[in-house]
DNA sequence: CTCTATTTGTGCGTATGTATA
DNA sequence: GTATACATACGCACAAATAGA
């Protein structure tokens, strides 16, 4: 791409297809057919705009689309680059983040962001099978592989059964270990709902991803051996870095 | 929201947080706390811009973010509305689209878009366990519930084993039935990879969703009773209409 | 049915802020 | 410190789709 800009741009100006869309398609094709390799730098916005004979905003819009698709990655003051392939993340009833990341030969790390006791809204209450308005412990965390954030999670627990869980987690640094100390030897995922949306600014801050990125969101409830709800969780993955694997 | 616009907008202008981000957060909060109900119309862009004291483009950017998040839905010439909740789509080894949609009390429909015989690239060939460059049948389809497109799929089959499958599918209108006629009584999903990205314009056209929407993408291989690969598929779901359910 | 007002969609020009090499 | 390159924001204009008179 760096040099292939000499190929003449052929945008159809009153074709009914927006210019930014035509440019996005052209760039996507260049990347898809291997003309531009992952990690490679594409020309800057001003040059691209001149090349296609459009305003810089039009090029920016095309680029922003490809960034959200996870194809491009922009670094202010540096340039815009073709993104790398994401890592696989199995979704099972017994998925443990550290095992998965270790299995891929990377170094896992989980960090507690915050924990507090709050009143459960209707959704949380029904998930944990407690009374609406009852107290619950909310725990926020981020999970990284080789220092790169892959996911951020918010979990809720029954505050009566798991009083002080936040402090325990903060002390031992592992949710599995913390739950063990609160009497839960094992726990399983019942079912997982997967959705996708654009990242909020909180997502962007926690995952260190640019605005406009797409995230995968999983919602699930874990239960103990007796089948009683232990945890209601919502995990947000950076779609450009992770793909989920089912079964 | 229609009337709540009287609340004074308080944007911090040099706070380091972009104006469009602050506006998006404000709108999201209004929708999240139930101030605005699903299906309700929000004020038009010009009014919102005046209300917040910003340029229309700034409001548009905030809205485009919420559209990608699946929270808002815009119709040109009409207005912008709060979106409805998505339907659940179970991901199992024996998922059949029509059963799922029927089970939710909706009317399922599958339509063949195109079918052709092409040379398999490396990815397709390895998925189907055929020689790279060997022939394969490619089938494109869309799947709707109550006339609303939920997903679009592209599938590949070994052209030698399944010669004329496209025509058979076109004739009987069901993949399961077509495969039965080609000697595959049953088939199962081996594993499914789930990713997410911004919709391409092809996605938008097939799913009838606006540009900037987010889609969930599943890739999987189905095998017959003998464990031999039958089908390599890539299904694209409109994230604003569907959430995937695992296990 | 046509016409019109409304509302979102696209595009250009300009200016300034901010992170990075 | 300086140049580069992406990020945000405003203003203007017109296109296209829709709803309603």
PDB file of N, CA, C and O (backbone and C1' of nucleotides) in Angstrom, chain B residues 13 18-20 53-58 61 76-78, chain D residues 7-20:
ATOM      1  N   UNK B  13     -16.355  21.938  28.411  1.00  0.00           N
ATOM      2  CA  UNK B  13     -15.782  22.166  27.090  1.00  0.00           C
ATOM      3  C   UNK B  13     -14.303  21.936  26.970  1.00  0.00           C
ATOM      4  O   UNK B  13     -13.798  21.710  25.895  1.00  0.00           O
ATOM      5  N   UNK B  18     -14.192  14.357  24.941  1.00  0.00           N
ATOM      6  CA  UNK B  18     -14.788  14.908  23.727  1.00  0.00           C
ATOM      7  C   UNK B  18     -16.271  15.202  23.939  1.00  0.00           C
ATOM      8  O   UNK B  18     -16.969  14.470  24.643  1.00  0.00           O
ATOM      9  N   UNK B  19     -16.749  16.257  23.307  1.00  0.00           N
ATOM     10  CA  UNK B  19     -18.154  16.655  23.435  1.00  0.00           C
ATOM     11  C   UNK B  19     -19.088  15.535  22.979  1.00  0.00           C
ATOM     12  O   UNK B  19     -20.086  15.243  23.625  1.00  0.00           O
ATOM     13  N   UNK B  20     -18.766  14.901  21.835  1.00  0.00           N
ATOM     14  CA  UNK B  20     -19.648  13.862  21.304  1.00  0.00           C
ATOM     15  C   UNK B  20     -19.742  12.703  22.300  1.00  0.00           C
ATOM     16  O   UNK B  20     -20.782  12.064  22.431  1.00  0.00           O
ATOM     17  N   UNK B  53     -25.863  23.021  22.458  1.00  0.00           N
ATOM     18  CA  UNK B  53     -25.007  24.127  22.070  1.00  0.00           C
ATOM     19  C   UNK B  53     -23.793  23.689  21.285  1.00  0.00           C
ATOM     20  O   UNK B  53     -22.696  24.218  21.452  1.00  0.00           O
ATOM     21  N   UNK B  54     -23.983  22.682  20.422  1.00  0.00           N
ATOM     22  CA  UNK B  54     -22.871  22.189  19.609  1.00  0.00           C
ATOM     23  C   UNK B  54     -23.299  22.105  18.148  1.00  0.00           C
ATOM     24  O   UNK B  54     -24.460  22.317  17.814  1.00  0.00           O
ATOM     25  N   UNK B  55     -22.346  21.775  17.285  1.00  0.00           N
ATOM     26  CA  UNK B  55     -22.632  21.601  15.871  1.00  0.00           C
ATOM     27  C   UNK B  55     -23.413  20.311  15.662  1.00  0.00           C
ATOM     28  O   UNK B  55     -23.297  19.360  16.442  1.00  0.00           O
ATOM     29  N   UNK B  56     -24.174  20.268  14.585  1.00  0.00           N
ATOM     30  CA  UNK B  56     -24.978  19.080  14.311  1.00  0.00           C
ATOM     31  C   UNK B  56     -24.096  17.847  14.140  1.00  0.00           C
ATOM     32  O   UNK B  56     -24.461  16.747  14.531  1.00  0.00           O
ATOM     33  N   UNK B  57     -22.919  18.017  13.532  1.00  0.00           N
ATOM     34  CA  UNK B  57     -22.007  16.890  13.339  1.00  0.00           C
ATOM     35  C   UNK B  57     -21.639  16.233  14.670  1.00  0.00           C
ATOM     36  O   UNK B  57     -21.451  15.030  14.752  1.00  0.00           O
ATOM     37  N   UNK B  58     -21.492  17.053  15.678  1.00  0.00           N
ATOM     38  CA  UNK B  58     -21.101  16.535  16.990  1.00  0.00           C
ATOM     39  C   UNK B  58     -22.204  15.647  17.557  1.00  0.00           C
ATOM     40  O   UNK B  58     -21.942  14.566  18.103  1.00  0.00           O
ATOM     41  N   UNK B  61     -22.326  12.367  15.622  1.00  0.00           N
ATOM     42  CA  UNK B  61     -21.310  11.404  16.023  1.00  0.00           C
ATOM     43  C   UNK B  61     -21.748  10.647  17.273  1.00  0.00           C
ATOM     44  O   UNK B  61     -21.574   9.435  17.376  1.00  0.00           O
ATOM     45  N   UNK B  76     -34.053   7.749   7.910  1.00  0.00           N
ATOM     46  CA  UNK B  76     -33.967   9.018   7.189  1.00  0.00           C
ATOM     47  C   UNK B  76     -35.364   9.546   6.846  1.00  0.00           C
ATOM     48  O   UNK B  76     -36.208   8.782   6.400  1.00  0.00           O
ATOM     49  N   UNK B  77     -35.571  10.793   7.042  1.00  0.00           N
ATOM     50  CA  UNK B  77     -36.858  11.392   6.739  1.00  0.00           C
ATOM     51  C   UNK B  77     -37.885  11.183   7.822  1.00  0.00           C
ATOM     52  O   UNK B  77     -38.995  11.716   7.767  1.00  0.00           O
ATOM     53  N   UNK B  78     -37.526  10.378   8.808  1.00  0.00           N
ATOM     54  CA  UNK B  78     -38.481  10.057   9.861  1.00  0.00           C
ATOM     55  C   UNK B  78     -37.969  10.515  11.222  1.00  0.00           C
ATOM     56  O   UNK B  78     -38.547  11.406  11.850  1.00  0.00           O
TER      57      UNK B  78
ATOM     58  P    DA D   7      -7.270   9.141  15.204  1.00  0.00           P
ATOM     59  O5'  DA D   7      -7.465  10.557  15.902  1.00  0.00           O
ATOM     60  C5'  DA D   7      -7.101  10.724  17.267  1.00  0.00           C
ATOM     61  C4'  DA D   7      -7.952  11.819  17.907  1.00  0.00           C
ATOM     62  C3'  DA D   7      -9.454  11.701  17.647  1.00  0.00           C
ATOM     63  O3'  DA D   7     -10.138  11.912  18.873  1.00  0.00           O
ATOM     64  C1'  DA D   7      -8.668  13.819  16.918  1.00  0.00           C
ATOM     65  P    DT D   8     -11.705  11.932  18.915  1.00  0.00           P
ATOM     66  O5'  DT D   8     -12.019  13.488  18.823  1.00  0.00           O
ATOM     67  C5'  DT D   8     -11.534  14.346  19.841  1.00  0.00           C
ATOM     68  C4'  DT D   8     -11.924  15.771  19.548  1.00  0.00           C
ATOM     69  C3'  DT D   8     -13.428  16.010  19.369  1.00  0.00           C
ATOM     70  O3'  DT D   8     -13.804  17.003  20.305  1.00  0.00           O
ATOM     71  C1'  DT D   8     -12.205  17.068  17.643  1.00  0.00           C
ATOM     72  P    DA D   9     -15.340  17.289  20.652  1.00  0.00           P
ATOM     73  O5'  DA D   9     -15.708  18.485  19.687  1.00  0.00           O
ATOM     74  C5'  DA D   9     -15.025  19.722  19.821  1.00  0.00           C
ATOM     75  C4'  DA D   9     -15.355  20.622  18.644  1.00  0.00           C
ATOM     76  C3'  DA D   9     -16.823  20.612  18.210  1.00  0.00           C
ATOM     77  O3'  DA D   9     -17.417  21.833  18.651  1.00  0.00           O
ATOM     78  C1'  DA D   9     -15.298  20.714  16.367  1.00  0.00           C
ATOM     79  P    DC D  10     -18.928  22.153  18.371  1.00  0.00           P
ATOM     80  O5'  DC D  10     -18.834  23.166  17.140  1.00  0.00           O
ATOM     81  C5'  DC D  10     -17.993  24.309  17.242  1.00  0.00           C
ATOM     82  C4'  DC D  10     -17.899  24.967  15.893  1.00  0.00           C
ATOM     83  C3'  DC D  10     -19.255  25.227  15.240  1.00  0.00           C
ATOM     84  O3'  DC D  10     -19.490  26.623  15.115  1.00  0.00           O
ATOM     85  C1'  DC D  10     -17.692  24.257  13.692  1.00  0.00           C
ATOM     86  P    DG D  11     -20.927  27.161  14.747  1.00  0.00           P
ATOM     87  O5'  DG D  11     -20.886  27.314  13.151  1.00  0.00           O
ATOM     88  C5'  DG D  11     -19.808  27.982  12.528  1.00  0.00           C
ATOM     89  C4'  DG D  11     -19.932  27.834  11.027  1.00  0.00           C
ATOM     90  C3'  DG D  11     -21.378  27.853  10.518  1.00  0.00           C
ATOM     91  O3'  DG D  11     -21.548  28.939   9.609  1.00  0.00           O
ATOM     92  C1'  DG D  11     -20.160  26.044   9.573  1.00  0.00           C
ATOM     93  P    DC D  12     -22.971  29.230   8.941  1.00  0.00           P
ATOM     94  O5'  DC D  12     -22.895  28.471   7.533  1.00  0.00           O
ATOM     95  C5'  DC D  12     -21.801  28.698   6.652  1.00  0.00           C
ATOM     96  C4'  DC D  12     -21.872  27.713   5.508  1.00  0.00           C
ATOM     97  C3'  DC D  12     -23.258  27.594   4.866  1.00  0.00           C
ATOM     98  O3'  DC D  12     -23.227  28.131   3.556  1.00  0.00           O
ATOM     99  C1'  DC D  12     -22.222  25.459   5.177  1.00  0.00           C
ATOM    100  P    DA D  13     -24.593  28.304   2.724  1.00  0.00           P
ATOM    101  O5'  DA D  13     -24.678  26.945   1.904  1.00  0.00           O
ATOM    102  C5'  DA D  13     -23.542  26.493   1.171  1.00  0.00           C
ATOM    103  C4'  DA D  13     -23.824  25.109   0.620  1.00  0.00           C
ATOM    104  C3'  DA D  13     -25.238  24.952   0.067  1.00  0.00           C
ATOM    105  O3'  DA D  13     -25.169  24.745  -1.323  1.00  0.00           O
ATOM    106  C1'  DA D  13     -24.598  23.084   1.426  1.00  0.00           C
ATOM    107  P    DC D  14     -26.539  24.784  -2.221  1.00  0.00           P
ATOM    108  O5'  DC D  14     -26.836  23.240  -2.433  1.00  0.00           O
ATOM    109  C5'  DC D  14     -25.771  22.389  -2.875  1.00  0.00           C
ATOM    110  C4'  DC D  14     -26.112  20.955  -2.543  1.00  0.00           C
ATOM    111  C3'  DC D  14     -27.472  20.478  -3.065  1.00  0.00           C
ATOM    112  O3'  DC D  14     -27.254  19.340  -3.873  1.00  0.00           O
ATOM    113  C1'  DC D  14     -27.118  19.784  -0.845  1.00  0.00           C
ATOM    114  P    DA D  15     -28.444  18.724  -4.723  1.00  0.00           P
ATOM    115  O5'  DA D  15     -28.469  17.205  -4.234  1.00  0.00           O
ATOM    116  C5'  DA D  15     -27.231  16.545  -3.953  1.00  0.00           C
ATOM    117  C4'  DA D  15     -27.516  15.208  -3.286  1.00  0.00           C
ATOM    118  C3'  DA D  15     -28.756  14.485  -3.811  1.00  0.00           C
ATOM    119  O3'  DA D  15     -28.482  13.101  -3.882  1.00  0.00           O
ATOM    120  C1'  DA D  15     -29.003  14.894  -1.494  1.00  0.00           C
ATOM    121  P    DA D  16     -29.467  12.111  -4.619  1.00  0.00           P
ATOM    122  O5'  DA D  16     -30.267  11.473  -3.393  1.00  0.00           O
ATOM    123  C5'  DA D  16     -29.538  10.823  -2.358  1.00  0.00           C
ATOM    124  C4'  DA D  16     -30.501  10.322  -1.310  1.00  0.00           C
ATOM    125  C3'  DA D  16     -31.793   9.714  -1.866  1.00  0.00           C
ATOM    126  O3'  DA D  16     -32.102   8.563  -1.098  1.00  0.00           O
ATOM    127  C1'  DA D  16     -32.321  11.435  -0.359  1.00  0.00           C
ATOM    128  P    DA D  17     -33.093   7.469  -1.669  1.00  0.00           P
ATOM    129  O5'  DA D  17     -34.092   7.285  -0.450  1.00  0.00           O
ATOM    130  C5'  DA D  17     -33.538   7.063   0.845  1.00  0.00           C
ATOM    131  C4'  DA D  17     -34.532   7.492   1.896  1.00  0.00           C
ATOM    132  C3'  DA D  17     -35.946   6.950   1.678  1.00  0.00           C
ATOM    133  O3'  DA D  17     -36.359   6.319   2.874  1.00  0.00           O
ATOM    134  C1'  DA D  17     -35.995   9.281   2.083  1.00  0.00           C
ATOM    135  P    DT D  18     -37.613   5.323   2.879  1.00  0.00           P
ATOM    136  O5'  DT D  18     -38.648   6.069   3.803  1.00  0.00           O
ATOM    137  C5'  DT D  18     -38.183   6.693   5.002  1.00  0.00           C
ATOM    138  C4'  DT D  18     -39.142   7.779   5.405  1.00  0.00           C
ATOM    139  C3'  DT D  18     -40.612   7.409   5.251  1.00  0.00           C
ATOM    140  O3'  DT D  18     -41.126   7.126   6.533  1.00  0.00           O
ATOM    141  C1'  DT D  18     -40.135   9.688   4.642  1.00  0.00           C
ATOM    142  P    DA D  19     -42.634   6.685   6.732  1.00  0.00           P
ATOM    143  O5'  DA D  19     -43.326   8.073   7.090  1.00  0.00           O
ATOM    144  C5'  DA D  19     -42.676   8.953   8.015  1.00  0.00           C
ATOM    145  C4'  DA D  19     -43.497  10.215   8.184  1.00  0.00           C
ATOM    146  C3'  DA D  19     -45.001   9.994   8.243  1.00  0.00           C
ATOM    147  O3'  DA D  19     -45.560  10.870   9.214  1.00  0.00           O
ATOM    148  C1'  DA D  19     -44.489  11.411   6.420  1.00  0.00           C
ATOM    149  P    DG D  20     -47.079  10.708   9.628  1.00  0.00           P
ATOM    150  O5'  DG D  20     -47.750  12.005   9.002  1.00  0.00           O
ATOM    151  C5'  DG D  20     -47.106  13.271   9.179  1.00  0.00           C
ATOM    152  C4'  DG D  20     -47.714  14.291   8.247  1.00  0.00           C
ATOM    153  C3'  DG D  20     -49.248  14.221   8.123  1.00  0.00           C
ATOM    154  O3'  DG D  20     -49.778  15.534   8.173  1.00  0.00           O
ATOM    155  C1'  DG D  20     -48.279  14.138   5.992  1.00  0.00           C
TER     156       DG D  20
END
